[in-house]
XYZ file of C-alpha atoms in Angstrom:
713
model
C 132.487 88.223 263.558
C 135.881 88.707 264.737
C 137.305 86.171 261.795
C 135.016 88.289 259.115
C 136.771 91.605 260.515
C 139.797 90.389 260.171
C 139.772 88.939 257.066
C 138.265 92.805 256.078
C 141.428 94.645 257.861
C 143.195 92.302 255.784
C 142.034 92.867 252.513
C 141.815 96.355 253.038
C 145.754 96.328 254.127
C 146.876 94.413 251.030
C 144.680 96.903 248.863
C 145.920 99.386 250.311
C 149.928 97.528 249.637
C 149.042 97.497 246.351
C 148.090 100.793 245.367
C 150.864 102.021 247.125
C 153.400 99.633 244.912
C 151.232 100.904 241.664
C 151.921 103.998 242.817
C 155.680 103.955 243.417
C 156.019 101.887 239.861
C 154.009 104.435 238.203
C 156.852 107.250 239.976
C 159.680 104.892 239.074
C 158.300 105.130 235.437
C 158.099 109.049 235.016
C 161.113 109.164 236.835
C 162.994 106.543 234.332
C 161.106 108.384 231.316
C 162.173 112.009 232.429
C 166.100 109.926 233.025
C 165.641 108.751 229.012
C 164.022 111.975 227.802
C 167.088 113.953 229.029
C 169.892 111.729 228.000
C 168.368 111.855 224.919
C 168.125 115.338 224.514
C 171.634 115.647 225.883
C 172.666 113.478 223.046
C 170.711 115.195 220.509
C 172.162 118.432 221.762
C 175.806 116.554 221.556
C 175.499 115.216 218.269
C 174.245 118.823 216.897
C 177.456 120.236 218.181
C 179.742 117.625 216.467
C 177.775 118.155 212.990
C 177.516 122.098 213.080
C 181.445 122.082 214.069
C 182.243 119.099 211.325
C 180.042 121.053 208.437
C 181.270 124.275 209.301
C 185.141 122.757 208.573
C 184.145 121.587 205.345
C 182.706 125.050 203.989
C 185.448 126.584 205.089
C 187.677 124.276 202.874
C 185.088 124.813 200.229
C 186.123 129.067 201.034
C 189.180 128.697 201.046
C 189.452 127.089 197.527
C 187.232 129.659 196.156
C 189.604 132.505 197.080
C 192.477 130.635 195.675
C 190.256 130.579 192.416
C 189.932 133.955 192.935
C 193.755 134.825 193.244
C 194.185 132.821 190.410
C 191.406 134.764 188.080
C 193.030 138.197 189.715
C 196.188 137.777 190.421
C 198.715 139.360 188.036
C 202.510 138.400 188.076
C 204.463 141.093 187.557
C 207.601 138.863 186.992
C 208.427 135.739 185.534
C 209.080 134.598 188.683
C 206.057 135.147 190.046
C 203.951 133.387 187.214
C 206.049 130.448 187.280
C 205.391 130.214 190.929
C 201.304 130.278 190.181
C 201.565 128.251 187.779
C 203.625 125.432 189.663
C 201.261 125.724 193.092
C 197.668 126.428 191.120
C 198.344 124.383 187.614
C 201.175 122.271 187.102
C 202.062 119.518 188.372
C 197.997 118.250 189.173
C 198.301 115.859 186.532
C 200.722 113.831 184.522
C 200.808 112.189 181.221
C 200.509 108.411 180.699
C 204.096 108.208 180.551
C 204.957 110.815 182.656
C 203.512 109.574 185.579
C 204.810 105.705 184.824
C 208.416 107.210 184.705
C 208.471 109.330 188.085
C 206.272 106.377 190.336
C 208.776 103.878 188.395
C 208.941 100.833 191.312
C 210.868 98.944 189.368
C 213.847 100.742 190.294
C 213.343 100.256 194.213
C 215.360 97.608 195.440
C 213.765 95.544 198.735
C 216.638 94.721 200.902
C 217.248 91.115 202.746
C 216.226 93.107 206.383
C 212.779 93.478 205.078
C 210.457 91.094 206.728
C 206.867 92.593 205.945
C 204.259 91.335 203.746
C 205.834 90.829 199.527
C 203.577 91.386 196.825
C 203.461 89.526 193.345
C 200.933 90.172 190.586
C 198.656 88.711 189.608
C 198.026 88.650 193.488
C 196.469 85.590 195.046
C 193.919 85.278 197.968
C 196.727 84.248 200.370
C 198.714 87.753 199.908
C 195.151 89.658 201.260
C 195.030 87.511 203.846
C 198.933 88.281 204.747
C 198.379 91.757 203.882
C 195.497 92.080 206.639
C 197.571 90.396 209.337
C 200.990 92.529 208.724
C 198.625 95.606 209.399
C 197.648 93.992 212.031
C 200.901 93.491 213.617
C 201.282 96.916 212.950
C 204.164 96.646 210.112
C 203.830 98.693 207.380
C 204.508 97.482 203.227
C 207.525 98.517 201.359
C 206.915 101.460 198.891
C 208.080 99.453 195.802
C 204.763 97.136 196.610
C 202.683 99.764 197.563
C 203.729 101.820 194.178
C 203.531 98.750 191.949
C 199.138 98.131 193.578
C 198.729 102.197 192.857
C 200.135 101.244 189.003
C 197.976 97.889 188.746
C 195.204 99.463 190.421
C 195.025 102.412 188.216
C 195.576 100.310 184.867
C 192.056 98.310 185.742
C 190.197 101.368 187.216
C 190.651 102.928 183.820
C 188.785 100.234 182.008
C 185.863 100.359 184.414
C 182.752 102.279 183.621
C 181.418 105.365 185.008
C 178.425 103.187 186.857
C 179.316 99.659 188.143
C 176.647 97.313 187.810
C 176.244 94.805 190.221
C 173.516 91.357 190.598
C 172.536 89.373 193.089
C 172.216 86.424 190.497
C 176.145 85.332 190.560
C 176.262 85.917 194.562
C 174.211 85.306 197.453
C 173.949 88.747 198.582
C 176.233 92.206 197.884
C 177.195 93.927 201.387
C 177.247 97.781 201.270
C 179.845 99.490 203.585
C 179.430 103.384 203.821
C 182.492 106.029 205.132
C 185.362 104.357 207.060
C 187.742 106.987 207.597
C 191.127 105.591 207.833
C 189.444 103.750 211.002
C 191.251 100.320 210.697
C 189.559 98.581 213.480
C 186.186 99.100 211.084
C 187.047 97.443 208.103
C 189.231 94.294 209.907
C 186.089 94.339 212.293
C 183.238 93.835 209.156
C 185.652 91.430 207.240
C 185.201 89.365 210.951
C 181.353 89.197 211.292
C 180.738 89.380 207.023
C 183.776 87.253 205.655
C 186.092 88.105 203.605
C 185.867 89.235 199.820
C 184.988 86.454 197.669
C 183.317 85.082 194.448
C 180.625 84.513 196.782
C 180.979 87.456 199.085
C 180.152 90.630 197.195
C 181.221 93.934 198.922
C 180.644 97.625 197.817
C 182.323 100.352 199.178
C 180.683 103.552 199.208
C 183.506 106.004 199.192
C 185.711 108.142 202.130
C 187.860 105.268 202.391
C 190.160 108.306 204.146
C 191.046 111.387 206.220
C 190.535 111.849 209.926
C 191.647 108.565 210.751
C 195.213 106.947 211.575
C 195.370 103.915 208.823
C 193.805 105.236 205.676
C 196.750 103.968 203.681
C 196.391 100.607 204.857
C 192.347 100.459 204.353
C 193.504 101.759 200.593
C 196.137 99.341 199.972
C 193.420 96.353 201.446
C 190.863 97.347 199.039
C 192.898 98.278 196.251
C 194.214 94.117 196.895
C 190.522 92.817 196.848
C 189.887 94.824 193.925
C 192.615 93.091 192.034
C 191.972 89.792 193.123
C 188.036 89.689 193.288
C 187.125 92.287 190.008
C 183.553 91.045 189.940
C 182.716 90.637 193.558
C 184.397 94.339 194.925
C 183.124 97.724 193.687
C 184.561 100.220 194.797
C 182.676 104.306 194.696
C 184.486 107.521 194.680
C 183.411 109.461 197.884
C 184.306 113.489 198.396
C 187.255 112.434 200.218
C 188.844 110.838 197.879
C 189.825 114.509 196.258
C 193.984 115.597 196.875
C 192.927 118.919 197.698
C 190.491 117.903 200.527
C 193.059 115.389 201.544
C 195.227 118.263 202.554
C 193.129 119.595 205.097
C 191.687 116.299 206.747
C 195.600 114.365 207.400
C 196.047 111.713 204.514
C 198.822 113.683 202.502
C 200.273 114.545 206.344
C 199.790 110.753 206.958
C 201.328 109.002 203.655
C 204.371 111.448 204.216
C 204.943 110.310 207.417
C 204.570 106.335 206.729
C 206.932 107.231 203.651
C 209.188 110.195 204.105
C 211.773 109.103 200.954
C 208.775 107.825 198.280
C 205.583 109.430 200.369
C 205.623 112.319 197.261
C 205.048 109.784 194.277
C 202.322 107.422 196.234
C 200.688 111.010 196.729
C 200.602 111.232 193.003
C 199.956 107.843 192.076
C 197.054 107.840 194.480
C 195.674 111.118 193.541
C 195.335 109.739 189.669
C 193.973 106.750 191.353
C 191.737 108.693 192.862
C 189.974 110.550 189.433
C 189.268 106.878 188.160
C 187.340 105.514 190.843
C 183.879 104.784 189.314
C 181.155 107.367 190.929
C 178.142 105.082 191.353
C 176.823 101.542 191.860
C 173.906 100.029 190.463
C 172.650 96.957 191.693
C 170.075 94.271 189.780
C 169.108 98.077 187.932
C 167.053 98.698 190.927
C 169.302 100.072 193.348
C 171.503 103.054 193.313
C 174.503 103.531 195.126
C 175.973 107.169 195.665
C 178.412 108.288 198.211
C 176.459 111.899 198.558
C 173.191 112.720 197.420
C 171.424 113.529 194.130
C 170.272 116.952 193.228
C 166.786 117.899 190.211
C 169.329 118.003 187.551
C 170.939 114.846 188.054
C 171.148 111.964 185.157
C 172.667 108.818 185.049
C 172.710 109.402 181.438
C 174.681 112.270 181.429
C 176.970 110.512 184.375
C 177.930 107.764 182.224
C 179.172 109.582 179.625
C 181.281 112.219 181.929
C 185.138 111.594 181.530
C 185.570 111.209 185.322
C 189.206 111.596 185.096
C 189.138 114.557 184.444
C 187.974 116.009 187.682
C 191.133 115.326 189.908
C 189.688 117.580 192.431
C 186.325 118.066 192.303
C 186.653 121.317 194.885
C 188.091 123.037 192.103
C 185.104 123.726 190.050
C 185.426 126.793 187.467
C 188.445 127.889 185.930
C 187.827 131.375 186.533
C 184.466 133.760 186.413
C 182.084 132.493 183.983
C 181.859 136.433 182.329
C 185.691 136.178 181.779
C 185.585 133.042 180.008
C 183.253 133.581 177.463
C 184.623 136.646 177.101
C 187.758 134.990 176.312
C 186.118 131.879 173.889
C 184.399 134.588 172.376
C 187.830 136.052 171.285
C 189.412 132.956 170.648
C 186.923 131.718 168.245
C 186.874 134.847 166.062
C 190.403 135.280 166.314
C 191.051 131.702 165.040
C 188.466 132.750 162.092
C 190.146 135.263 160.527
C 192.593 134.365 157.796
C 196.078 133.627 158.403
C 199.539 132.758 155.829
C 199.825 129.562 155.147
C 203.382 130.246 156.784
C 201.931 131.069 159.733
C 199.747 128.718 159.911
C 202.538 126.094 160.236
C 204.233 127.549 162.534
C 201.395 128.184 165.150
C 197.759 126.754 165.645
C 194.913 129.524 164.360
C 193.115 128.938 167.312
C 195.736 130.965 169.085
C 197.630 133.408 166.643
C 200.864 134.726 168.034
C 199.952 138.604 168.896
C 200.710 141.351 167.307
C 202.801 144.044 169.659
C 201.289 147.461 169.836
C 203.315 150.623 168.472
C 206.230 151.054 170.891
C 206.337 154.164 172.866
C 209.292 157.060 172.549
C 212.323 155.716 174.901
C 212.443 159.420 176.218
C 209.279 158.113 178.740
C 211.030 155.349 180.217
C 208.075 154.149 182.709
C 205.570 154.586 179.193
C 208.174 152.163 177.403
C 209.098 149.601 180.677
C 205.496 148.854 180.616
C 205.102 148.783 176.838
C 207.783 145.705 177.079
C 207.079 144.125 180.051
C 203.009 143.819 178.824
C 204.344 142.451 175.349
C 206.632 139.776 177.035
C 203.935 138.264 179.043
C 201.872 138.091 175.676
C 204.635 136.323 174.430
C 205.235 134.176 177.355
C 201.152 133.533 177.654
C 200.875 132.472 173.755
C 203.641 130.187 174.556
C 202.001 129.403 177.286
C 198.598 128.223 175.291
C 200.496 126.387 172.408
C 202.590 123.927 174.771
C 198.974 123.254 176.857
C 197.105 122.701 173.570
C 199.799 120.181 171.939
C 199.813 118.417 175.238
C 195.881 118.287 175.835
C 195.093 115.298 174.051
C 196.019 113.092 176.929
C 196.955 115.517 179.771
C 194.088 114.850 182.721
C 193.095 118.501 183.716
C 191.029 119.924 186.722
C 189.089 123.292 186.012
C 191.930 125.260 187.323
C 193.683 124.294 184.047
C 193.997 126.995 180.878
C 191.460 126.382 178.188
C 192.389 123.677 175.857
C 190.844 122.385 173.070
C 188.836 120.036 175.172
C 186.952 122.982 176.123
C 186.164 124.015 172.790
C 184.808 120.485 170.972
C 181.467 121.563 172.793
C 179.006 124.246 174.361
C 181.215 125.632 177.534
C 178.194 124.595 179.535
C 179.252 120.816 179.133
C 181.848 120.849 181.379
C 180.111 123.260 184.155
C 177.429 121.194 184.138
C 179.429 117.523 183.964
C 181.170 119.000 186.902
C 177.589 119.773 188.548
C 176.760 116.163 188.155
C 179.833 115.290 189.716
C 179.631 117.869 192.638
C 176.099 116.598 193.630
C 176.901 113.061 194.171
C 179.740 113.163 196.086
C 178.531 116.613 198.272
C 175.109 116.306 198.532
C 172.585 115.400 201.377
C 168.954 114.688 201.901
C 166.166 117.038 203.579
C 162.916 116.452 204.692
C 161.230 119.612 203.014
C 160.613 119.128 199.136
C 162.689 120.879 196.486
C 166.850 121.453 195.682
C 168.760 123.622 197.410
C 172.304 124.887 197.439
C 174.139 122.996 200.819
C 174.702 126.141 202.158
C 175.956 123.941 205.798
C 178.859 122.123 203.833
C 179.328 124.874 201.379
C 178.997 122.293 198.102
C 176.465 120.163 196.487
C 172.966 120.790 197.596
C 170.138 119.661 200.069
C 167.391 117.442 197.764
C 163.952 117.054 198.926
C 161.734 113.667 198.516
C 160.020 114.693 195.537
C 163.749 114.825 193.755
C 163.899 111.338 194.576
C 160.915 110.399 193.652
C 161.859 112.032 190.189
C 164.717 110.090 189.762
C 163.427 106.540 190.712
C 160.744 106.700 188.492
C 162.590 108.045 185.404
C 165.086 105.384 186.036
C 163.169 102.446 187.630
C 165.135 102.639 190.700
C 163.326 101.097 193.892
C 165.422 103.047 196.455
C 169.200 104.440 196.717
C 171.863 104.183 199.413
C 174.420 106.905 199.931
C 176.652 107.454 202.977
C 178.600 110.941 203.606
C 176.312 111.228 206.884
C 177.410 109.926 210.518
C 174.459 108.502 212.040
C 173.779 107.689 215.706
C 172.764 103.903 214.736
C 175.230 103.348 211.731
C 172.010 103.585 209.347
C 169.307 105.598 208.643
C 166.271 105.418 206.072
C 164.260 109.019 205.053
C 162.211 109.926 202.041
C 159.380 107.166 202.871
C 162.651 104.859 203.205
C 163.344 105.453 199.369
C 166.550 106.965 200.781
C 169.252 105.266 203.229
C 171.942 106.457 204.297
C 174.713 103.637 205.811
C 177.798 104.882 208.037
C 180.782 102.308 208.919
C 182.676 104.169 210.589
C 181.798 103.602 214.433
C 183.215 106.177 217.811
C 183.412 108.897 214.355
C 183.224 111.522 216.703
C 184.141 110.308 219.873
C 184.373 106.597 221.318
C 180.528 106.013 222.336
C 179.048 108.488 219.930
C 177.823 105.976 217.331
C 177.498 102.199 215.770
C 178.857 102.230 212.278
C 176.880 99.326 210.140
C 176.659 97.957 207.226
C 173.648 96.382 205.080
C 173.218 93.340 203.000
C 170.831 92.668 199.896
C 169.819 89.885 198.828
C 167.932 88.848 195.360
C 164.865 90.358 196.545
C 166.524 94.028 197.532
C 165.429 93.409 201.222
C 167.758 95.351 203.733
C 169.458 93.584 206.055
C 171.501 95.937 208.443
C 174.580 94.815 210.890
C 175.585 97.655 213.466
C 178.724 97.300 215.477
C 181.036 99.305 218.006
C 184.650 98.516 217.080
C 186.330 100.151 220.068
C 185.845 97.853 223.365
C 186.452 100.550 225.835
C 182.670 101.579 224.399
C 181.215 98.153 225.337
C 182.027 98.589 228.920
C 180.524 102.204 228.978
C 176.954 102.252 230.472
C 174.298 104.804 228.309
C 175.187 107.394 231.054
C 179.151 107.165 231.012
C 178.626 107.161 227.026
C 176.664 110.425 226.631
C 178.719 112.168 229.553
C 181.739 111.855 228.131
C 180.933 112.407 224.098
C 179.059 115.539 225.535
C 182.495 116.553 227.729
C 184.366 116.257 224.300
C 181.588 117.884 222.099
C 181.573 121.331 224.796
C 185.312 121.125 224.528
C 185.294 121.925 220.686
C 182.151 124.372 220.987
C 184.580 126.383 223.591
C 187.352 125.971 220.926
C 185.398 127.307 218.683
C 184.330 130.587 220.875
C 187.149 130.834 221.755
C 188.372 131.285 218.265
C 186.268 133.768 218.120
C 186.514 136.468 220.991
C 187.317 139.441 218.991
C 183.732 139.056 216.997
C 181.886 138.195 219.980
C 182.616 140.943 221.851
C 181.420 143.072 219.106
C 178.335 141.528 218.907
C 177.898 141.833 223.159
C 178.896 145.433 222.497
C 175.779 145.758 220.396
C 173.501 144.396 222.833
C 175.454 146.368 225.924
C 174.390 150.017 225.105
C 175.192 151.457 228.194
C 178.406 150.096 228.353
C 178.096 147.921 231.787
C 179.591 144.520 230.536
C 176.392 143.041 231.639
C 173.826 141.658 228.954
C 171.084 139.567 229.106
C 171.063 135.522 228.468
C 168.710 136.098 225.765
C 170.783 138.548 223.812
C 173.514 136.324 224.535
C 172.475 133.408 222.464
C 170.984 135.892 219.779
C 174.588 137.079 219.278
C 176.611 133.886 219.829
C 174.780 132.220 216.636
C 175.209 135.674 214.930
C 178.904 135.082 215.125
C 179.545 131.505 214.833
C 176.114 130.590 212.776
C 176.015 127.224 213.697
C 172.577 126.876 214.098
C 172.785 125.280 217.543
C 169.793 125.221 220.613
C 172.137 128.223 222.885
C 169.370 128.523 225.336
C 169.328 125.054 226.346
C 173.225 124.733 225.965
C 173.929 127.428 228.360
C 173.711 125.625 231.650
C 177.211 124.030 230.253
C 179.027 127.308 228.520
C 177.448 129.548 230.950
C 178.751 128.963 234.621
C 177.838 131.944 236.310
C 175.046 135.009 236.356
C 174.110 137.579 238.329
C 170.459 138.983 238.536
C 170.360 136.856 235.219
C 172.477 138.824 233.265
C 175.828 137.784 231.950
C 179.014 139.598 232.364
C 180.217 138.910 228.863
C 183.830 139.977 229.462
C 184.667 137.784 232.439
C 182.872 135.137 230.980
C 185.751 135.206 227.758
C 188.379 135.271 230.038
C 187.532 132.264 231.480
C 187.441 130.552 227.920
C 190.771 132.568 227.107
C 192.013 130.771 230.576
C 190.925 127.168 229.462
C 192.820 127.558 225.954
C 195.935 129.211 227.362
C 196.592 126.817 230.050
C 197.322 124.314 226.938
C 199.831 127.220 224.799
C 201.411 129.520 226.461
C 200.646 132.766 223.690
C 199.243 135.876 224.052
C 195.403 135.800 224.059
C 194.869 137.489 221.173
C 197.314 135.808 218.968
C 196.077 132.789 219.960
C 192.788 133.314 218.921
C 193.862 134.005 215.251
C 195.277 130.622 215.342
C 192.748 128.793 216.364
C 190.324 130.340 214.086
C 192.979 130.023 211.317
C 195.042 127.144 212.383
C 193.262 124.678 209.536
C 192.882 126.909 206.684
C 196.990 127.581 207.530
C 198.344 124.025 207.231
C 195.864 123.646 204.056
C 197.827 126.846 202.452
C 201.274 125.642 203.575
C 200.924 122.220 202.262
C 199.477 123.611 198.704
C 202.595 125.902 198.980
C 204.609 123.002 200.130
C 204.519 121.171 196.662
C 206.975 118.351 197.717
C 205.093 117.133 201.194
C 208.812 118.040 202.728
C 207.039 119.956 205.547
C 209.280 122.533 204.381
C 209.049 125.709 201.865
C 211.799 127.419 200.643
C 212.494 131.037 201.066
C 211.169 132.281 197.214
C 208.597 130.430 197.570
C 207.781 131.960 201.077
C 208.272 135.575 199.660
C 205.851 135.011 196.955
C 202.530 133.102 198.756
C 203.235 136.316 201.161
C 202.936 138.904 197.949
C 200.325 137.053 196.807
C 198.340 137.133 200.087
C 199.147 140.497 201.336
C 196.387 142.557 199.223
C 193.829 139.961 199.933
C 194.415 140.228 203.906
C 195.037 143.733 204.177
C 198.266 143.735 205.053
C 201.299 146.208 203.230
C 204.326 144.522 203.239
C 207.372 145.788 201.088
C 209.590 143.097 199.360
C 212.549 144.252 202.255
C 210.087 143.815 204.851
C 209.265 139.910 203.390
C 212.065 139.385 203.451
C 213.392 140.316 206.978
C 210.478 138.340 208.012
C 211.382 135.348 206.542
C 214.672 135.470 208.027
C 213.377 136.145 211.835
C 211.287 133.212 211.618
C 213.665 131.132 210.224
C 214.532 130.321 213.982
C 217.240 127.473 213.321
C 218.448 129.298 209.827
C 218.209 126.096 207.886
C 217.140 128.393 204.844
C 213.512 126.963 204.897
C 210.534 127.400 206.989
C 208.191 124.328 209.188
C 205.026 124.899 209.165
C 205.909 126.212 212.928
C 207.860 128.553 211.603
C 204.707 129.500 208.922
C 201.722 129.864 212.047
C 204.854 132.489 213.704
C 204.698 134.704 210.530
C 200.950 134.805 210.618
C 201.426 135.960 214.259
C 204.033 138.352 213.616
C 201.726 139.896 211.235
C 199.085 139.951 212.576
C 200.101 142.003 215.927
C 202.133 144.519 213.968
C 198.611 145.450 212.591
């Protein structure tokens, strides 16, 4: 009996112990799942912050260039100096004729000194030279400008022979590797080559645009890709991305990078790169079944149309329309009407009938000096405009134009809508993003391109007998992502894009069966040593720092929004009203109630003292720059736009603008910035901000001018 009782007790004890262990395991599992869920929630919030700020910046870029287009359309120069300035700033210099470009970028006259120890290139290029180039860049060496210009010249010559849509076959190589955005991150390219092998007759690559900007080694990436393109023209294929655009480069760092690395010949290199970019193919087809484009498609995308577009005409895709359609149609109607009128044969020989010489209006009496002066100015402007048009027509046959250029014979060869439709085709494939909903709508988040749904994808797949699309353009946490029932694949190759640990890079390999195989990586060694919690915390800290800067930059607008909810002027609002007000100002589409604990540290009875909260934000930023808070807010909000404006004015990319350029710029902007400045006032301003008295204005002095003007309002 005793023995049986003892066994029974032991059994009950063991059973209870097992139950406790089971309960403990369940508790641990629940805790772990909650922990992972919280981490995932933090990661998603962080991701949304980064993407919202990034896309808002791109939207600002497009708004800025829409603003410039508006200025060009509506600003009437009052003098020949102003006319020359506008022409130089927005129209001329964007493109060269063939002979002019080669003369301007003449590399043969450059001598390479004996002291130069970097890599040397001779054409035609050989694989050993590409390998030497890779090693040189790993050692932080720089390629001599003669070789850079020579390489760009040969690349341009090769690209001009290519169609708009490249065709790749898996029959001639074991597989095709597709890489997404690199954005100047050379370590990612090195890692891809280390893991996957260098381009070769048996190793084909497609690089899907956005090689430059943001990262610090964009030029090195271009040099490497162009080198392999020339060595293996049948195995290396490059698509154009939305950042292969000189107007975008002004804002996102590539222009600045080139000028810092090549202070003497940087302008020539940039001009040549600008011309190379517009010759990059727009898409690639693998086995006629897989379409690779940088951004996406729209409900009007047509590969047959895309194949016929003169892609080199789109030097900058951002500059879509030269002027308002109504003005354009009126002008063309007038031109067509005038060209039909009969003219004297002698006059026809003297000038093309397309732009007959304007006949001046009858001169008013000289007794009214003001009226007579106005007549003289109008007559001279008409004559200058007529001469300018004649010059443009005589050069339009070979000239590589943008949509900001004047109307030429090319515009009149067919319906006016044709060129705009061509521009939209290019804009959509470079700037668009997929969405889960059906249909196609304007991409208001980026400000360019469209959002396309699964029905739009299915339509183009069926029309052109395709299996699926590969695109890039969006950073993904794992480096790749499927959508639209696995019919659209996004591939992104720049790891740690937002911050160390923020995302993996990836590339995809396609064999004859066209089944995608992915390779993921982290190019930064530090990212490998961080735990998941450490990685998320680090990225989260960076995201909220950027978000606080964004909030601080809109202090004035936030105060107005908060006061709308503070009817009694108590200085306090509810947290719900805080979230609504912040979204109404920033329009980032973020879950502010979830983000609130990271942004609002202290409340009283569930109410926020918003002035105190904004003061705390100001203290964070002021600790970095000792500037008056209100002025610092203006600089934070406008710095990117101001820097882009400065670089547009600074045509030679010297980092300096002349007094005359500054004067004309402020006169141009004054009416659109609600600032009234006389000529004397502008002259006083320019002298006051030229601190070093060198007769030029650098970027910091340019910012100071903006501060002074805002301060005087």
